[in-house]
Amino acid sequence: MTDLSSKPPGHKRWATFLYGRPGLRLALLLAIPVVWLVGVYGGSLASLLVQSFYRLNPFSGTLERVFSFDTWAAVFTDANVAVMIRTVTMAAAVTVASVVIAFPLAYYMARYATSRMKALLVLAVLVPLWSSYLVRVYSWKLILAADGIINWFVERIGADAVLQALLDAPGIGGPSLSISIFGQFVVFTYIWLPYMVLPIHASLERVPRSLLEASADLGAQPATTFRKVTWPMAIPGVAAGSIFTFSLTLGDYIIPTIIGDSSPFIGLAIYTQQGVAGNLPLAAAFSFVPIAVMTVYLTVARRFGAFEAL
Amino acid sequence: MRKAGWGLKTAAALTLLFLHIPILFVFLYAFTTDEASFRFPPPGYTTEWFSLAFSRTDIRAAVSLSLRVALVATMVALVLGTLVAAAVWRTRFFGRNALSLFIILPIALPGIITGIALRSAINLAEISFSFWTLVVGHATFCVAITYNNVIARMRRTSPNILEASMDLGARGWQTFRHVLFPQLAPAMLVGAMLAFALSFDEIIVTTFTAGNQQTLPIWIFSSLVRPRNRPVTNVVAVFVVLITLVPIILAQRYSRRSDEA
């Protein structure tokens, strides 16, 4: 009888070879992705930091590759701080509105929808989340236009005065709906809403029915059950959704370009600096503002259990 | 189970309508005879803008560029995402958590950060804008999608099936071809379809990596900023909605079916 155990098979068994060498296997798997992600993407983020310490020559406007704090000082002018405050306020308003609008749908999906219905509703929320961001923004240009459907409808029901009062309101108004802050707010909310529905739905799914029954059995009114049981358990989902609505509003420049009175937001300021103004260092430095805001936001959201609900 | 109250039903229905009605106006306006304004209701209906849009060479070139970028970026992202998922699946190694964070970062940070970072690197390295700068930008955020889909599938796959396959004498390639790949294929397909849809209408990262090339979203955006030939823009918008809708619906149906199986 021949001893097979000590004799390697004739052909190379590279799978067996690699199986005994997890380190090598890992290196082969990761070599290209790591070069791409850490090299290209990580390198790009690092170059952003480097770029922010370069400056434009104040007289010739040409890029000077010397280390300086001039660009960073230019980020925190009064005008730019106003831009930051406006953006963060809008992000907060959009987040609150998204929670209010998303909650009933998420609640219905989690508690009452049959499984077939639920699949359909999830699809109905996913499609706008994944598709045609730009076209969805554009659709509001048609709706809010001066001769568009809203004005047509308002005229029909004779509510011109109400609309005019809204447009005259300081801080949220404007000459017409499509160039008003209010219009901008509606579009932001519309665009990011799906990002709020899904996490709230996911966290409400995890509320056991028995818990709600127990609360009712112990004599709580439906409103009390909602306030003391359902809402606290939905908070991680709300926090997770708010990460998206907040972060996406902070960086967006498409909506402020198409809708609104073209007063700058952080995203728009970055975009303008790198494009029209040709000041890439300032754009780079400015882009650390949303990163800083989001870092703070994520730290807070984490405390509310947002990461477990993502 | 108790029935939902009418208040809740109404509120849920209104939210759904709010999510879906606006896009219908893009379809409506693609047929209006009104060339200069957004008049509602449209004064008349026509299909002439469709043939006009299809005959425009600039639109065709933009569609072709967007399709090519989306295809190549999706393939790159699929390979990279699957490789990382395979590495993260069964092994613990130094930097594993950092790596999975790094993959998510391009979609977790606002798009403009990824865009401006790539723009800054392109500028510092003095690379000129090309098809490939677009592909690099798109693949970078698409990896997050393909990785997430593949790793989710792997977590539900027992590594024992690989050992069983090898114990039964299958070679490495055979194990991959007949055991592992059939397990992962649905997730890879779903990831690829979603990545394609995301890439095809992406505008923010695209703007920063395109130079003066025109993808379809850039074409739309520039015709919104400087309104010109509105009817044609409406037709192109309809086209973008339809082409991104298909992979998303397919992906959703396919992932549901493979979950049930």
Coordinates of C-alpha atoms in Angstrom, one line a residue:
Chain A
M1 CA 0.0 0.0 0.0
T2 CA 1.4 3.4 -0.9
D3 CA 1.4 6.2 1.5
L4 CA -0.7 8.9 0.0
S5 CA -0.6 11.3 2.9
S6 CA 3.0 12.4 2.4
K7 CA 2.8 12.7 -1.4
P8 CA 1.5 15.9 -2.8
P9 CA -0.9 15.7 -5.7
G10 CA 0.6 16.2 -9.1
H11 CA -1.2 19.5 -9.9
K12 CA -0.8 22.6 -7.9
R13 CA -3.5 23.1 -5.4
W14 CA -3.4 26.8 -4.8
A15 CA -6.5 26.9 -2.8
T16 CA -5.0 24.5 -0.3
F17 CA -1.8 26.4 -0.5
L18 CA -3.6 29.7 0.4
Y19 CA -5.8 28.0 2.9
G20 CA -2.8 27.3 5.1
R21 CA -1.5 30.9 4.7
P22 CA -4.3 33.3 5.7
G23 CA -1.8 36.2 5.7
L24 CA -0.9 35.8 2.1
R25 CA -4.6 35.2 1.1
L26 CA -5.5 38.4 2.9
A27 CA -2.7 40.4 1.1
L28 CA -3.9 39.1 -2.3
L29 CA -7.5 40.1 -1.6
L30 CA -6.7 43.5 -0.1
A31 CA -3.9 44.8 -2.2
I32 CA -5.9 46.5 -4.9
P33 CA -8.8 47.7 -2.8
V34 CA -6.5 49.2 -0.2
V35 CA -4.4 51.0 -2.9
W36 CA -7.7 52.4 -4.3
L37 CA -9.4 53.4 -1.0
V38 CA -6.5 54.4 1.1
G39 CA -4.3 55.6 -1.7
V40 CA -6.8 57.4 -4.0
Y41 CA -9.6 58.4 -1.6
G42 CA -7.5 58.8 1.6
G43 CA -4.9 60.5 -0.4
S44 CA -7.5 62.9 -1.8
L45 CA -8.8 63.8 1.6
A46 CA -5.2 64.4 2.7
S47 CA -4.6 66.6 -0.3
L48 CA -7.7 68.6 0.7
L49 CA -6.0 69.3 4.0
V50 CA -2.7 70.3 2.3
Q51 CA -4.6 72.4 -0.2
S52 CA -6.3 74.4 2.5
F53 CA -3.0 75.6 3.8
Y54 CA -2.0 77.0 0.3
R55 CA -3.2 80.4 -0.6
L56 CA -4.0 82.6 -3.6
N57 CA -1.6 85.5 -4.1
P58 CA -3.8 88.5 -3.1
F59 CA -2.5 90.5 -6.0
S60 CA -2.1 88.2 -8.9
G61 CA -4.7 85.6 -7.9
T62 CA -2.4 82.7 -8.7
L63 CA -2.0 79.7 -6.5
E64 CA 1.0 79.8 -4.2
R65 CA 2.1 76.5 -2.8
V66 CA 3.5 77.8 0.5
F67 CA 2.3 77.0 4.0
S68 CA 0.1 79.7 5.4
F69 CA -2.9 80.3 7.6
D70 CA -4.3 83.0 5.3
T71 CA -6.9 80.8 3.7
W72 CA -8.1 79.5 7.0
A73 CA -8.5 83.1 8.3
A74 CA -10.6 83.8 5.2
V75 CA -13.0 81.1 6.1
F76 CA -14.2 82.7 9.3
T77 CA -15.2 86.1 8.0
D78 CA -18.6 87.5 9.1
A79 CA -20.2 86.8 5.8
N80 CA -19.1 83.1 5.8
V81 CA -20.2 82.6 9.4
A82 CA -23.6 83.9 8.3
V83 CA -23.6 81.3 5.6
M84 CA -22.8 78.6 8.1
I85 CA -25.6 79.7 10.4
R86 CA -28.1 79.8 7.6
T87 CA -27.1 76.3 6.4
V88 CA -27.2 74.7 9.9
T89 CA -30.6 76.4 10.6
M90 CA -32.0 75.0 7.3
A91 CA -30.6 71.6 8.0
A92 CA -32.2 71.6 11.5
A93 CA -35.6 72.8 10.1
V94 CA -35.5 70.2 7.3
T95 CA -34.7 67.4 9.8
V96 CA -37.6 68.4 12.1
A97 CA -40.0 68.6 9.2
S98 CA -38.8 65.2 7.8
V99 CA -39.4 63.5 11.2
V100 CA -43.0 64.9 11.4
I101 CA -43.8 63.9 7.8
A102 CA -42.0 60.6 7.8
F103 CA -43.4 59.3 11.1
P104 CA -47.0 58.5 10.1
L105 CA -45.9 56.5 7.1
A106 CA -43.2 54.6 8.9
Y107 CA -45.6 53.9 11.8
Y108 CA -48.2 52.6 9.4
M109 CA -45.7 50.4 7.6
A110 CA -44.3 48.9 10.8
R111 CA -47.6 48.3 12.6
Y112 CA -50.5 47.9 10.2
A113 CA -49.3 47.0 6.7
T114 CA -49.6 43.4 5.6
S115 CA -46.3 41.9 4.4
R116 CA -47.2 42.3 0.7
M117 CA -48.3 45.9 1.3
K118 CA -45.1 46.5 3.3
A119 CA -42.9 45.3 0.5
L120 CA -44.7 47.7 -1.9
L121 CA -44.4 50.6 0.5
V122 CA -40.6 49.9 1.0
L123 CA -40.2 50.0 -2.7
A124 CA -42.2 53.2 -2.9
V125 CA -39.8 54.8 -0.5
L126 CA -36.6 53.3 -2.0
V127 CA -37.3 54.4 -5.6
P128 CA -37.1 58.1 -4.8
L129 CA -34.1 57.5 -2.5
W130 CA -32.1 55.8 -5.2
S131 CA -33.2 57.6 -8.4
S132 CA -33.1 60.8 -10.2
Y133 CA -32.0 63.2 -7.5
L134 CA -31.5 66.0 -10.1
V135 CA -34.8 65.4 -11.8
R136 CA -36.7 65.3 -8.5
V137 CA -35.3 68.8 -7.7
Y138 CA -36.2 70.0 -11.2
S139 CA -39.8 68.8 -10.8
W140 CA -40.3 71.4 -8.1
K141 CA -39.1 74.1 -10.5
L142 CA -42.2 73.2 -12.5
I143 CA -44.5 73.1 -9.5
L144 CA -43.4 76.3 -7.8
A145 CA -43.1 78.3 -11.0
A146 CA -45.0 81.6 -11.1
D147 CA -47.4 80.2 -13.7
G148 CA -47.2 76.6 -12.3
I149 CA -49.8 74.5 -10.6
I150 CA -49.5 75.9 -7.0
N151 CA -50.3 79.4 -8.1
W152 CA -53.0 78.1 -10.5
F153 CA -54.6 76.2 -7.6
V154 CA -54.2 79.1 -5.1
E155 CA -56.0 81.4 -7.6
R156 CA -58.8 78.9 -8.1
I157 CA -59.6 78.6 -4.5
G158 CA -59.1 82.3 -4.0
A159 CA -56.3 82.0 -1.4
D160 CA -54.0 84.6 -3.0
A161 CA -53.9 86.6 0.2
V162 CA -52.6 83.6 2.2
L163 CA -49.8 82.9 -0.3
Q164 CA -48.9 86.6 -0.4
A165 CA -48.7 86.7 3.4
L166 CA -46.3 83.7 3.3
L167 CA -44.1 85.3 0.6
D168 CA -44.1 88.6 2.6
A169 CA -43.0 86.9 5.8
P170 CA -39.5 88.0 6.7
G171 CA -36.9 85.3 6.7
I172 CA -38.9 82.6 4.8
G173 CA -40.4 84.6 2.0
G174 CA -39.3 85.9 -1.4
P175 CA -40.6 87.4 -4.6
S176 CA -42.2 84.1 -5.6
L177 CA -42.4 80.6 -4.4
S178 CA -39.6 79.2 -6.6
I179 CA -37.3 82.0 -5.4
S180 CA -38.3 81.9 -1.7
I181 CA -36.5 80.3 1.3
F182 CA -39.8 78.5 2.1
G183 CA -39.8 76.9 -1.4
Q184 CA -36.2 75.8 -0.8
F185 CA -37.2 74.3 2.6
V186 CA -40.0 72.3 1.0
V187 CA -37.7 70.9 -1.7
F188 CA -34.9 70.0 0.8
T189 CA -37.5 68.1 2.8
Y190 CA -39.0 66.4 -0.2
I191 CA -35.6 65.2 -1.4
W192 CA -34.3 63.8 1.9
L193 CA -37.5 62.5 3.3
P194 CA -37.0 58.8 2.2
Y195 CA -33.8 58.8 4.3
M196 CA -35.9 59.5 7.3
V197 CA -38.7 57.0 6.6
L198 CA -36.6 53.9 6.4
P199 CA -34.6 54.1 9.7
I200 CA -37.8 55.1 11.7
H201 CA -39.6 52.2 10.1
A202 CA -36.7 49.8 11.0
S203 CA -36.7 50.9 14.6
L204 CA -40.5 50.8 15.0
E205 CA -40.3 47.2 13.6
R206 CA -38.3 46.3 16.6
V207 CA -41.0 47.4 19.1
P208 CA -42.7 44.1 20.2
R209 CA -46.5 44.1 20.0
S210 CA -46.6 42.6 23.5
L211 CA -45.0 45.8 24.9
L212 CA -47.8 48.0 23.5
E213 CA -50.4 45.5 24.7
A214 CA -48.9 45.5 28.1
S215 CA -49.0 49.3 28.2
A216 CA -52.7 49.2 27.3
D217 CA -53.4 46.5 29.8
L218 CA -51.8 48.6 32.5
G219 CA -54.3 51.3 31.6
A220 CA -52.4 53.7 29.4
Q221 CA -54.3 55.7 26.9
P222 CA -53.1 55.3 23.3
A223 CA -51.5 58.7 23.5
T224 CA -49.7 57.8 26.7
T225 CA -48.4 54.6 25.1
F226 CA -47.1 56.5 22.2
R227 CA -45.4 59.0 24.3
K228 CA -43.9 56.6 26.9
V229 CA -43.3 53.5 24.8
T230 CA -43.3 53.9 21.1
W231 CA -41.6 57.3 20.8
P232 CA -38.6 56.4 23.1
M233 CA -38.1 53.2 21.1
A234 CA -38.2 55.2 17.8
I235 CA -35.6 57.7 18.9
P236 CA -32.6 55.7 17.6
G237 CA -34.3 55.5 14.2
V238 CA -35.0 59.2 14.2
A239 CA -31.4 60.0 15.2
A240 CA -30.1 57.7 12.4
G241 CA -32.4 59.4 9.8
S242 CA -31.4 62.8 11.0
I243 CA -27.8 62.0 10.3
F244 CA -28.7 61.8 6.6
T245 CA -31.1 64.7 6.4
F246 CA -28.6 66.9 8.3
S247 CA -25.5 65.8 6.5
L248 CA -27.1 65.9 3.0
T249 CA -28.5 69.4 3.6
L250 CA -25.1 70.7 4.8
G251 CA -23.3 69.7 1.6
D252 CA -25.9 70.3 -1.1
Y253 CA -25.4 73.0 -3.7
I254 CA -27.8 71.8 -6.4
I255 CA -31.0 72.8 -4.6
P256 CA -29.9 76.3 -3.6
T257 CA -28.8 76.8 -7.2
I258 CA -32.1 75.8 -8.8
I259 CA -34.6 76.9 -6.1
G260 CA -34.4 79.9 -3.8
D261 CA -33.0 83.4 -3.8
S262 CA -29.4 82.2 -4.5
S263 CA -28.3 83.2 -1.1
P264 CA -25.3 81.0 -0.4
F265 CA -25.2 77.8 1.6
I266 CA -22.1 76.0 2.7
G267 CA -22.2 73.6 -0.3
L268 CA -22.8 76.4 -2.7
A269 CA -20.0 78.5 -1.2
I270 CA -17.5 75.6 -1.7
Y271 CA -18.8 75.0 -5.2
T272 CA -18.5 78.7 -6.2
Q273 CA -15.0 79.1 -4.6
Q274 CA -13.6 76.2 -6.6
G275 CA -15.4 77.0 -9.8
V276 CA -16.2 80.6 -10.6
A277 CA -13.8 82.1 -8.1
G278 CA -11.0 79.6 -8.9
N279 CA -9.9 79.6 -5.2
L280 CA -9.3 76.0 -4.6
P281 CA -7.5 76.5 -1.2
L282 CA -10.5 78.4 0.2
A283 CA -12.9 75.8 -1.1
A284 CA -10.8 73.1 0.6
A285 CA -10.7 74.9 3.9
F286 CA -14.4 75.6 3.8
S287 CA -15.2 72.0 3.2
F288 CA -13.8 71.2 6.7
V289 CA -16.7 73.1 8.1
P290 CA -19.4 70.5 7.2
I291 CA -16.9 67.7 8.3
A292 CA -16.5 69.4 11.7
V293 CA -20.3 69.9 12.1
M294 CA -20.9 66.3 11.1
T295 CA -18.3 65.0 13.6
V296 CA -20.1 66.8 16.4
Y297 CA -23.4 65.7 15.1
L298 CA -22.4 62.1 14.9
T299 CA -21.0 62.1 18.4
V300 CA -24.4 63.4 19.7
A301 CA -26.4 61.0 17.5
R302 CA -24.4 58.1 18.7
R303 CA -25.6 58.8 22.3
F304 CA -29.2 58.4 21.1
G305 CA -28.4 55.0 19.7
A306 CA -28.3 56.1 16.0
F307 CA -25.5 53.7 15.0
E308 CA -27.5 50.7 16.2
A309 CA -30.4 51.8 14.0
L310 CA -28.6 52.5 10.8
Chain B
M1 CA -54.8 43.1 14.8
R2 CA -56.5 46.5 15.2
K3 CA -57.1 48.5 12.2
A4 CA -55.3 51.8 11.6
G5 CA -57.3 54.9 12.4
W6 CA -58.3 57.1 9.5
G7 CA -56.1 59.9 10.8
L8 CA -53.0 57.8 10.5
K9 CA -54.0 56.4 7.2
T10 CA -54.6 59.9 5.8
A11 CA -51.2 61.1 7.1
A12 CA -49.4 58.1 5.7
A13 CA -51.2 58.5 2.3
L14 CA -50.3 62.2 2.2
T15 CA -46.6 61.4 2.8
L16 CA -46.7 58.9 0.0
L17 CA -48.3 61.4 -2.4
F18 CA -45.8 64.0 -1.4
L19 CA -43.0 61.6 -2.3
H20 CA -44.4 60.6 -5.7
I21 CA -46.7 63.3 -7.2
P22 CA -43.9 65.9 -8.0
I23 CA -42.0 63.6 -10.4
L24 CA -45.2 63.2 -12.4
F25 CA -45.1 66.8 -13.4
V26 CA -41.8 66.2 -15.3
F27 CA -43.7 63.6 -17.3
L28 CA -46.6 66.0 -17.9
Y29 CA -44.4 68.8 -19.0
A30 CA -42.5 66.6 -21.5
F31 CA -45.7 66.7 -23.6
T32 CA -46.6 70.4 -23.3
T33 CA -46.7 72.6 -26.4
D34 CA -45.6 75.5 -24.3
E35 CA -41.9 76.3 -25.1
A36 CA -41.1 79.3 -22.9
S37 CA -42.8 79.0 -19.5
F38 CA -44.0 76.4 -17.0
R39 CA -47.7 77.2 -17.6
F40 CA -50.2 75.0 -15.8
P41 CA -52.4 73.5 -17.2
P42 CA -50.4 73.1 -20.4
P43 CA -52.0 74.9 -23.3
G44 CA -51.7 71.8 -25.5
Y45 CA -50.0 68.4 -25.9
T46 CA -47.4 67.2 -28.4
T47 CA -44.8 64.4 -28.8
E48 CA -42.5 66.4 -31.1
W49 CA -40.0 67.1 -28.3
F50 CA -39.1 63.4 -28.1
S51 CA -38.0 63.2 -31.7
L52 CA -36.2 66.5 -31.3
A53 CA -34.3 65.3 -28.2
F54 CA -33.3 62.0 -29.8
S55 CA -31.9 63.9 -32.8
R56 CA -29.6 66.1 -30.8
T57 CA -26.0 65.1 -31.0
D58 CA -25.0 66.8 -27.7
I59 CA -27.6 64.8 -25.8
R60 CA -26.6 61.5 -27.5
A61 CA -23.0 62.2 -26.5
A62 CA -23.9 62.9 -22.9
V63 CA -26.1 59.8 -22.7
S64 CA -23.3 57.7 -24.1
L65 CA -20.7 59.2 -21.7
S66 CA -23.0 58.6 -18.7
L67 CA -23.7 55.0 -19.7
R68 CA -20.0 54.2 -20.3
V69 CA -18.9 55.8 -17.0
A70 CA -21.7 54.0 -15.1
L71 CA -20.8 50.7 -16.6
V72 CA -17.1 50.8 -16.0
A73 CA -17.4 52.4 -12.5
T74 CA -19.9 49.7 -11.6
M75 CA -17.6 46.9 -12.7
V76 CA -14.6 48.4 -10.9
A77 CA -16.7 48.9 -7.8
L78 CA -18.0 45.3 -8.0
V79 CA -14.5 43.8 -8.1
L80 CA -13.2 46.1 -5.3
G81 CA -16.3 45.7 -3.1
T82 CA -16.3 41.9 -3.4
L83 CA -12.6 41.6 -2.7
V84 CA -12.9 43.7 0.5
A85 CA -16.0 41.8 1.6
A86 CA -14.1 38.5 1.1
A87 CA -11.2 39.8 3.2
V88 CA -13.4 41.2 6.0
W89 CA -15.7 38.1 6.0
R90 CA -13.8 35.5 7.9
T91 CA -10.6 37.2 9.0
R92 CA -9.8 39.6 11.8
F93 CA -6.8 41.8 11.0
F94 CA -5.1 45.0 11.9
G95 CA -7.1 47.9 10.5
R96 CA -10.2 45.9 9.7
N97 CA -12.6 48.3 11.3
A98 CA -10.8 51.3 9.8
L99 CA -11.1 49.7 6.4
S100 CA -14.9 49.1 6.7
L101 CA -15.3 52.7 7.9
F102 CA -13.2 54.0 4.9
I103 CA -15.5 52.2 2.5
I104 CA -18.6 53.8 3.8
L105 CA -17.0 57.3 4.1
P106 CA -17.5 58.4 0.5
I107 CA -21.3 58.1 0.9
A108 CA -21.5 59.0 4.6
L109 CA -19.7 62.4 4.0
P110 CA -21.7 65.0 2.0
G111 CA -21.0 64.3 -1.8
I112 CA -19.3 67.7 -2.1
I113 CA -16.5 66.6 0.3
T114 CA -15.7 63.5 -1.9
G115 CA -15.9 65.7 -4.9
I116 CA -13.7 68.6 -3.7
A117 CA -11.2 66.1 -2.3
L118 CA -10.8 64.3 -5.6
R119 CA -10.7 67.7 -7.4
S120 CA -7.9 68.9 -5.1
A121 CA -5.9 65.7 -5.6
I122 CA -6.3 66.0 -9.4
N123 CA -5.1 69.6 -9.1
L124 CA -2.1 68.8 -6.9
A125 CA -1.0 65.8 -9.0
E126 CA -1.5 67.9 -12.1
I127 CA -3.6 65.2 -13.8
S128 CA -5.9 66.3 -16.6
F129 CA -9.6 65.5 -16.5
S130 CA -10.6 62.5 -18.5
F131 CA -13.1 59.6 -18.7
W132 CA -10.9 57.9 -16.1
T133 CA -11.1 60.7 -13.5
L134 CA -14.9 60.3 -13.8
V135 CA -14.6 56.6 -13.4
V136 CA -12.4 56.9 -10.3
G137 CA -14.8 59.3 -8.7
H138 CA -17.9 57.2 -9.4
A139 CA -16.3 53.9 -8.5
T140 CA -15.2 55.4 -5.1
F141 CA -18.7 55.9 -3.9
C142 CA -20.1 52.9 -5.7
V143 CA -17.8 50.6 -3.8
A144 CA -19.9 51.3 -0.6
I145 CA -23.0 49.9 -2.3
T146 CA -21.4 46.8 -3.8
Y147 CA -19.5 46.0 -0.6
N148 CA -22.6 46.4 1.6
N149 CA -24.6 44.0 -0.6
V150 CA -21.9 41.4 -0.8
I151 CA -20.9 41.4 2.8
A152 CA -24.5 41.2 3.9
R153 CA -24.8 38.0 1.8
M154 CA -21.6 36.6 3.1
R155 CA -22.6 37.0 6.7
R156 CA -25.5 34.7 6.0
T157 CA -23.3 32.2 4.3
S158 CA -21.5 29.5 6.4
P159 CA -17.8 29.3 5.7
N160 CA -18.2 25.5 6.3
I161 CA -19.5 25.0 2.8
L162 CA -16.1 26.0 1.4
E163 CA -14.4 23.4 3.7
A164 CA -16.9 20.8 2.7
S165 CA -16.3 21.5 -0.9
M166 CA -12.6 21.2 -0.5
D167 CA -12.9 18.1 1.6
L168 CA -14.9 16.5 -1.2
G169 CA -12.0 17.2 -3.5
A170 CA -13.0 20.3 -5.3
R171 CA -10.1 22.5 -6.4
G172 CA -10.0 26.2 -5.5
W173 CA -11.5 27.3 -8.8
Q174 CA -14.2 24.6 -8.6
T175 CA -15.1 25.7 -5.1
F176 CA -15.4 29.3 -6.2
R177 CA -17.2 28.5 -9.4
H178 CA -19.7 26.0 -8.1
V179 CA -20.1 26.8 -4.4
L180 CA -19.2 30.3 -3.4
F181 CA -20.1 32.2 -6.6
P182 CA -23.7 30.9 -6.8
Q183 CA -24.2 32.0 -3.2
L184 CA -22.9 35.5 -3.9
A185 CA -24.1 36.2 -7.4
P186 CA -27.6 37.5 -6.5
A187 CA -26.0 40.0 -4.0
M188 CA -23.4 41.0 -6.5
L189 CA -26.1 41.6 -9.2
V190 CA -28.2 43.7 -6.8
G191 CA -25.2 45.7 -5.7
A192 CA -24.2 46.3 -9.3
M193 CA -27.7 47.4 -10.4
L194 CA -28.0 49.9 -7.5
A195 CA -24.4 51.2 -8.1
F196 CA -25.3 51.7 -11.8
A197 CA -28.5 53.6 -10.9
L198 CA -26.6 55.8 -8.5
S199 CA -23.7 56.5 -10.9
F200 CA -26.0 57.3 -13.9
D201 CA -27.6 60.3 -12.3
E202 CA -24.9 61.4 -9.9
I203 CA -24.1 65.1 -10.3
I204 CA -22.1 66.3 -7.4
V205 CA -18.9 64.2 -7.5
T206 CA -19.3 64.2 -11.3
T207 CA -19.1 68.0 -11.4
F208 CA -15.7 68.0 -9.6
T209 CA -14.1 65.2 -11.7
A210 CA -15.5 66.0 -15.1
G211 CA -13.5 69.0 -16.3
N212 CA -15.4 70.2 -19.4
Q213 CA -16.9 66.8 -20.2
Q214 CA -20.7 66.6 -20.2
T215 CA -22.4 63.7 -18.6
L216 CA -26.2 63.6 -18.8
P217 CA -26.8 65.1 -15.3
I218 CA -24.3 67.8 -16.1
W219 CA -26.1 68.6 -19.3
I220 CA -29.4 68.8 -17.4
F221 CA -28.0 70.9 -14.7
S222 CA -26.4 73.4 -17.1
S223 CA -29.7 73.7 -19.0
L224 CA -31.5 74.4 -15.7
V225 CA -29.0 77.1 -14.7
R226 CA -29.1 78.8 -18.1
P227 CA -32.6 78.0 -19.3
R228 CA -32.5 77.1 -22.9
N229 CA -34.7 74.6 -24.9
R230 CA -36.9 73.7 -22.0
P231 CA -39.0 71.2 -23.8
V232 CA -35.9 69.1 -24.7
T233 CA -34.7 69.3 -21.0
N234 CA -38.1 67.9 -19.9
V235 CA -37.7 64.9 -22.3
V236 CA -34.2 64.2 -21.1
A237 CA -35.4 64.3 -17.5
V238 CA -38.0 61.7 -18.3
F239 CA -35.4 59.6 -19.9
V240 CA -33.1 59.7 -16.7
V241 CA -36.1 58.8 -14.5
L242 CA -36.9 55.8 -16.6
I243 CA -33.4 54.5 -17.0
T244 CA -32.6 54.7 -13.3
L245 CA -36.0 53.2 -12.3
V246 CA -35.4 49.9 -14.1
P247 CA -32.3 48.7 -12.2
I248 CA -33.8 49.8 -8.8
I249 CA -37.1 47.9 -9.3
L250 CA -35.2 44.9 -10.6
A251 CA -32.8 45.0 -7.7
Q252 CA -35.6 45.2 -5.2
R253 CA -37.6 42.3 -6.7
Y254 CA -34.5 40.2 -7.2
S255 CA -33.2 40.7 -3.6
R256 CA -36.6 39.8 -2.2
R257 CA -36.9 36.7 -4.2
S258 CA -33.4 35.5 -3.2
D259 CA -34.1 36.3 0.4
E260 CA -37.2 34.1 0.3
A261 CA -35.5 31.2 -1.4

